[in-house]
Amino acid sequence: MKIINVVGARPNFMKMAPIIDQLNKHPESFSHILVHTGQHYDERMSASFFEALGMPRPDVNLEVGSGSHAEQTARIMVEFEKVCLTEKPDLVIVVGDVNSTMACTITAKKLGIRVAHVEAGLRSRDMSMPEEINRLCTDVLCDYLFTTDRFADENLRAEGIPAEKIFFVGNVMIDTLLKHRELAARVGLVEKWGLKHGAFATLTLHRPSNVDDRPTLVGILDALREISRTVPIVFPIHPRTRKMIEQFGLMDYFASTEKPTGIWLTEPLGYLEFLNLNMHARLILTDSGGLQEESTVLGVPCITLRNNTERPVTCEVGTNFLVGTDRDRILDVARSIMEGRSKKGCVPDKWDGKAAERIVEILSSLRLIENIN
């Protein structure tokens, strides 16, 4: 079976790395190439992750860069079509929910190529999120849907996806975390910055709904400043978020010290560096998806600064609290966590580091059943 593996943005790399590892164990059954669409084109936001995760450099980089959603999606489709026509794959594997995921799925399907979606079935029910549109379009077209939890299975069945297309395999993001946990522990960033285990928080903040609206952003920053009076908050800031904070004139919220205090800005961190911090954090604050999952496995309380989540299992089973962007609500939950009154959480079923192994086993059986040459 000839496979094209597609990545486009930083979270995709953590999801694809374990799949590539498993495919490499079966050279008699699979040949594969890695295509990077270039959706994330900043070196700090993209290329450094390949090295940290031990991934091969991409065989093809489409270098599409930035632009509106329509511009970026169109460029990916045009360039990926050329790759498909040249390589003639039997299968395209896409991961996650970025523009690259949807664009490459549409392109491959119009060429009659099978597509597998890893991390299928996640739903926020929020159509203002570009990711939700990408998920819906991708899942309805794909031939094989690999899910992270039972909620995702239920979503797909409710949307009329045939049961034979759905495979509950677990979470490839957790495969990567568990594989690199010991290595991340030796990075030493906590010691370098003079932090103490359980005595600081980490923060990611990048969603347009949070950072593009000044009143919303001010409310979040007010809450964060109050929390930072108890524990310093380490904030590896996304370039786009920095741009908006500077544009709104809100830099006064952030500490200018050399050591972590208050809300302390750093440049974007590599995967191992940020994992090193999160392993030792008292609290994680985020508006991303992946950190809701990672915090659950690390056993670290997570406050999600959004009104909805496509990962409800992290709230019902794990350590995640969905709080929205209201200042008082954020502070109430943070105080509960600081005072030790929050839930402990547990790890969801099949988040055991073997998701990619299950995926490749299924692809091997499908190869035989469908007689793909």
Short mmCIF file of N, CA, C and O in Angstrom, two decimals, residues 42-109:
data_model
loop_
_atom_site.label_atom_id
_atom_site.label_comp_id
_atom_site.label_asym_id
_atom_site.label_seq_id
_atom_site.Cartn_x
_atom_site.Cartn_y
_atom_site.Cartn_z
N ASP A 42 6.52 29.37 10.04
CA ASP A 42 7.51 29.94 10.94
C ASP A 42 8.37 28.81 11.49
O ASP A 42 7.86 27.81 11.99
N GLU A 43 9.69 28.96 11.45
CA GLU A 43 10.61 27.92 11.90
C GLU A 43 10.32 27.49 13.33
O GLU A 43 10.32 26.31 13.65
N ARG A 44 10.03 28.46 14.20
CA ARG A 44 9.76 28.13 15.60
C ARG A 44 8.44 27.40 15.75
O ARG A 44 8.24 26.66 16.70
N MET A 45 7.52 27.61 14.83
CA MET A 45 6.19 27.02 14.94
C MET A 45 6.07 25.71 14.16
O MET A 45 5.07 25.04 14.20
N SER A 46 7.12 25.33 13.42
CA SER A 46 6.98 24.19 12.53
C SER A 46 8.22 23.32 12.49
O SER A 46 8.27 22.25 13.08
N ALA A 47 9.26 23.79 11.80
CA ALA A 47 10.38 22.92 11.46
C ALA A 47 11.06 22.32 12.68
O ALA A 47 11.50 21.16 12.65
N SER A 48 11.19 23.08 13.77
CA SER A 48 11.88 22.57 14.96
C SER A 48 11.18 21.35 15.53
O SER A 48 11.82 20.52 16.20
N PHE A 49 9.88 21.20 15.27
CA PHE A 49 9.14 20.06 15.81
C PHE A 49 9.56 18.75 15.15
O PHE A 49 9.50 17.69 15.77
N PHE A 50 9.96 18.78 13.90
CA PHE A 50 10.40 17.55 13.25
C PHE A 50 11.59 16.96 13.99
O PHE A 50 11.65 15.75 14.25
N GLU A 51 12.53 17.81 14.36
CA GLU A 51 13.71 17.34 15.07
C GLU A 51 13.34 16.82 16.45
O GLU A 51 13.80 15.75 16.87
N ALA A 52 12.51 17.55 17.17
CA ALA A 52 12.14 17.16 18.54
C ALA A 52 11.43 15.81 18.56
O ALA A 52 11.62 15.01 19.48
N LEU A 53 10.61 15.53 17.54
CA LEU A 53 9.81 14.31 17.52
C LEU A 53 10.50 13.17 16.80
O LEU A 53 9.94 12.07 16.69
N GLY A 54 11.70 13.42 16.28
CA GLY A 54 12.41 12.37 15.57
C GLY A 54 11.76 11.99 14.25
O GLY A 54 11.92 10.87 13.77
N MET A 55 11.01 12.92 13.67
CA MET A 55 10.34 12.65 12.40
C MET A 55 11.29 12.88 11.23
O MET A 55 12.19 13.72 11.31
N PRO A 56 11.09 12.15 10.13
CA PRO A 56 11.88 12.45 8.94
C PRO A 56 11.50 13.81 8.39
O PRO A 56 10.37 14.28 8.57
N ARG A 57 12.43 14.48 7.76
CA ARG A 57 12.09 15.72 7.09
C ARG A 57 11.09 15.41 5.98
O ARG A 57 11.10 14.32 5.40
N PRO A 58 10.19 16.34 5.68
CA PRO A 58 9.17 16.06 4.66
C PRO A 58 9.80 15.72 3.30
O PRO A 58 10.80 16.32 2.91
N ASP A 59 9.20 14.77 2.62
CA ASP A 59 9.62 14.47 1.25
C ASP A 59 9.20 15.58 0.30
O ASP A 59 9.87 15.84 -0.69
N VAL A 60 8.06 16.21 0.63
CA VAL A 60 7.53 17.30 -0.19
C VAL A 60 7.06 18.41 0.74
O VAL A 60 6.37 18.14 1.72
N ASN A 61 7.42 19.65 0.45
CA ASN A 61 6.90 20.80 1.19
C ASN A 61 6.20 21.71 0.18
O ASN A 61 6.84 22.26 -0.72
N LEU A 62 4.90 21.85 0.33
CA LEU A 62 4.12 22.65 -0.61
C LEU A 62 4.33 24.15 -0.41
O LEU A 62 4.02 24.94 -1.31
N GLU A 63 4.80 24.54 0.79
CA GLU A 63 5.16 25.94 1.08
C GLU A 63 4.03 26.92 0.74
O GLU A 63 4.25 27.96 0.13
N VAL A 64 2.82 26.60 1.19
CA VAL A 64 1.67 27.45 0.84
C VAL A 64 1.65 28.74 1.64
O VAL A 64 1.09 29.75 1.19
N GLY A 65 2.19 28.75 2.85
CA GLY A 65 2.24 29.97 3.63
C GLY A 65 0.88 30.43 4.12
O GLY A 65 -0.08 29.67 4.20
N SER A 66 0.80 31.73 4.45
CA SER A 66 -0.40 32.28 5.06
C SER A 66 -1.36 32.81 4.01
O SER A 66 -1.13 32.69 2.82
N GLY A 67 -2.44 33.41 4.49
CA GLY A 67 -3.49 33.94 3.62
C GLY A 67 -4.83 33.72 4.27
O GLY A 67 -4.92 33.14 5.36
N SER A 68 -5.89 34.17 3.63
CA SER A 68 -7.23 33.89 4.15
C SER A 68 -7.49 32.39 4.09
O SER A 68 -6.75 31.64 3.44
N HIS A 69 -8.54 31.95 4.76
CA HIS A 69 -8.87 30.52 4.73
C HIS A 69 -9.07 30.05 3.29
O HIS A 69 -8.61 28.97 2.91
N ALA A 70 -9.76 30.83 2.49
CA ALA A 70 -10.01 30.43 1.11
C ALA A 70 -8.72 30.38 0.30
O ALA A 70 -8.48 29.42 -0.45
N GLU A 71 -7.88 31.39 0.46
CA GLU A 71 -6.62 31.43 -0.29
C GLU A 71 -5.73 30.25 0.09
O GLU A 71 -5.17 29.57 -0.78
N GLN A 72 -5.59 30.02 1.38
CA GLN A 72 -4.72 28.95 1.84
C GLN A 72 -5.24 27.58 1.40
O GLN A 72 -4.48 26.74 0.90
N THR A 73 -6.54 27.36 1.57
CA THR A 73 -7.14 26.08 1.17
C THR A 73 -6.98 25.85 -0.33
O THR A 73 -6.64 24.74 -0.77
N ALA A 74 -7.20 26.89 -1.11
CA ALA A 74 -7.09 26.75 -2.57
C ALA A 74 -5.66 26.41 -2.99
O ALA A 74 -5.44 25.54 -3.85
N ARG A 75 -4.69 27.08 -2.39
CA ARG A 75 -3.29 26.81 -2.75
C ARG A 75 -2.90 25.38 -2.38
O ARG A 75 -2.18 24.70 -3.13
N ILE A 76 -3.36 24.93 -1.21
CA ILE A 76 -3.07 23.55 -0.82
C ILE A 76 -3.65 22.57 -1.83
O ILE A 76 -2.99 21.61 -2.25
N MET A 77 -4.90 22.78 -2.23
CA MET A 77 -5.56 21.87 -3.15
C MET A 77 -4.84 21.82 -4.50
O MET A 77 -4.62 20.74 -5.06
N VAL A 78 -4.47 22.97 -5.01
CA VAL A 78 -3.77 23.02 -6.30
C VAL A 78 -2.45 22.27 -6.24
O VAL A 78 -2.12 21.46 -7.11
N GLU A 79 -1.66 22.53 -5.18
CA GLU A 79 -0.34 21.92 -5.09
C GLU A 79 -0.41 20.44 -4.70
O GLU A 79 0.38 19.63 -5.18
N PHE A 80 -1.37 20.09 -3.84
CA PHE A 80 -1.47 18.69 -3.42
C PHE A 80 -1.97 17.82 -4.57
O PHE A 80 -1.59 16.64 -4.68
N GLU A 81 -2.81 18.36 -5.43
CA GLU A 81 -3.26 17.60 -6.60
C GLU A 81 -2.07 17.17 -7.45
O GLU A 81 -2.02 16.03 -7.93
N LYS A 82 -1.10 18.04 -7.61
CA LYS A 82 0.09 17.70 -8.39
C LYS A 82 0.84 16.53 -7.77
O LYS A 82 1.32 15.64 -8.48
N VAL A 83 0.95 16.55 -6.44
CA VAL A 83 1.65 15.47 -5.74
C VAL A 83 0.91 14.14 -5.93
O VAL A 83 1.51 13.11 -6.21
N CYS A 84 -0.42 14.17 -5.79
CA CYS A 84 -1.21 12.95 -5.95
C CYS A 84 -1.09 12.38 -7.37
O CYS A 84 -1.00 11.16 -7.56
N LEU A 85 -1.12 13.25 -8.36
CA LEU A 85 -1.02 12.79 -9.75
C LEU A 85 0.35 12.20 -10.04
O LEU A 85 0.48 11.26 -10.84
N THR A 86 1.37 12.72 -9.39
CA THR A 86 2.73 12.19 -9.58
C THR A 86 2.94 10.89 -8.81
O THR A 86 3.47 9.91 -9.35
N GLU A 87 2.51 10.86 -7.55
CA GLU A 87 2.80 9.72 -6.68
C GLU A 87 1.80 8.58 -6.83
O GLU A 87 2.12 7.43 -6.53
N LYS A 88 0.56 8.88 -7.23
CA LYS A 88 -0.49 7.87 -7.38
C LYS A 88 -0.62 6.98 -6.14
O LYS A 88 -0.45 5.75 -6.21
N PRO A 89 -0.94 7.57 -5.00
CA PRO A 89 -1.05 6.77 -3.77
C PRO A 89 -2.32 5.93 -3.74
O PRO A 89 -3.30 6.23 -4.42
N ASP A 90 -2.28 4.87 -2.92
CA ASP A 90 -3.48 4.09 -2.65
C ASP A 90 -4.30 4.72 -1.53
O ASP A 90 -5.51 4.52 -1.45
N LEU A 91 -3.62 5.47 -0.66
CA LEU A 91 -4.28 6.02 0.52
C LEU A 91 -3.60 7.33 0.93
O LEU A 91 -2.37 7.45 0.84
N VAL A 92 -4.39 8.28 1.35
CA VAL A 92 -3.90 9.51 1.97
C VAL A 92 -4.34 9.50 3.43
O VAL A 92 -5.51 9.23 3.73
N ILE A 93 -3.41 9.76 4.34
CA ILE A 93 -3.74 9.86 5.76
C ILE A 93 -3.66 11.32 6.18
O ILE A 93 -2.62 11.98 6.00
N VAL A 94 -4.76 11.84 6.72
CA VAL A 94 -4.79 13.20 7.25
C VAL A 94 -5.08 13.12 8.74
O VAL A 94 -5.70 12.17 9.23
N VAL A 95 -4.63 14.13 9.47
CA VAL A 95 -4.82 14.16 10.93
C VAL A 95 -5.37 15.51 11.35
O VAL A 95 -5.16 16.52 10.67
N GLY A 96 -6.11 15.52 12.46
CA GLY A 96 -6.53 16.78 13.05
C GLY A 96 -7.62 17.50 12.29
O GLY A 96 -8.48 16.87 11.63
N ASP A 97 -7.59 18.85 12.33
CA ASP A 97 -8.73 19.62 11.84
C ASP A 97 -8.32 20.96 11.22
O ASP A 97 -9.12 21.89 11.18
N VAL A 98 -7.09 21.06 10.74
CA VAL A 98 -6.64 22.33 10.14
C VAL A 98 -7.05 22.40 8.67
O VAL A 98 -7.58 21.43 8.10
N ASN A 99 -6.81 23.53 8.04
CA ASN A 99 -7.18 23.69 6.63
C ASN A 99 -6.55 22.62 5.75
O ASN A 99 -7.16 22.15 4.78
N SER A 100 -5.33 22.23 6.05
CA SER A 100 -4.64 21.20 5.27
C SER A 100 -5.40 19.88 5.31
O SER A 100 -5.44 19.15 4.31
N THR A 101 -5.98 19.56 6.46
CA THR A 101 -6.74 18.31 6.62
C THR A 101 -7.89 18.26 5.63
O THR A 101 -8.06 17.27 4.89
N MET A 102 -8.69 19.30 5.62
CA MET A 102 -9.85 19.34 4.73
C MET A 102 -9.43 19.43 3.27
O MET A 102 -9.96 18.72 2.41
N ALA A 103 -8.48 20.31 2.96
CA ALA A 103 -8.09 20.55 1.57
C ALA A 103 -7.53 19.30 0.92
O ALA A 103 -7.87 18.98 -0.23
N CYS A 104 -6.69 18.58 1.63
CA CYS A 104 -6.09 17.37 1.05
C CYS A 104 -7.10 16.24 0.94
O CYS A 104 -7.03 15.42 0.01
N THR A 105 -8.06 16.21 1.86
CA THR A 105 -9.13 15.20 1.77
C THR A 105 -9.97 15.43 0.51
O THR A 105 -10.23 14.49 -0.25
N ILE A 106 -10.41 16.64 0.30
CA ILE A 106 -11.23 16.95 -0.89
C ILE A 106 -10.47 16.63 -2.16
O ILE A 106 -11.00 16.01 -3.09
N THR A 107 -9.21 17.04 -2.21
CA THR A 107 -8.40 16.81 -3.41
C THR A 107 -8.25 15.33 -3.71
O THR A 107 -8.45 14.89 -4.85
N ALA A 108 -7.90 14.56 -2.69
CA ALA A 108 -7.70 13.12 -2.90
C ALA A 108 -8.99 12.43 -3.33
O ALA A 108 -9.00 11.61 -4.26
N LYS A 109 -10.10 12.75 -2.66
CA LYS A 109 -11.35 12.09 -2.99
C LYS A 109 -11.80 12.39 -4.41
O LYS A 109 -12.36 11.53 -5.09
#
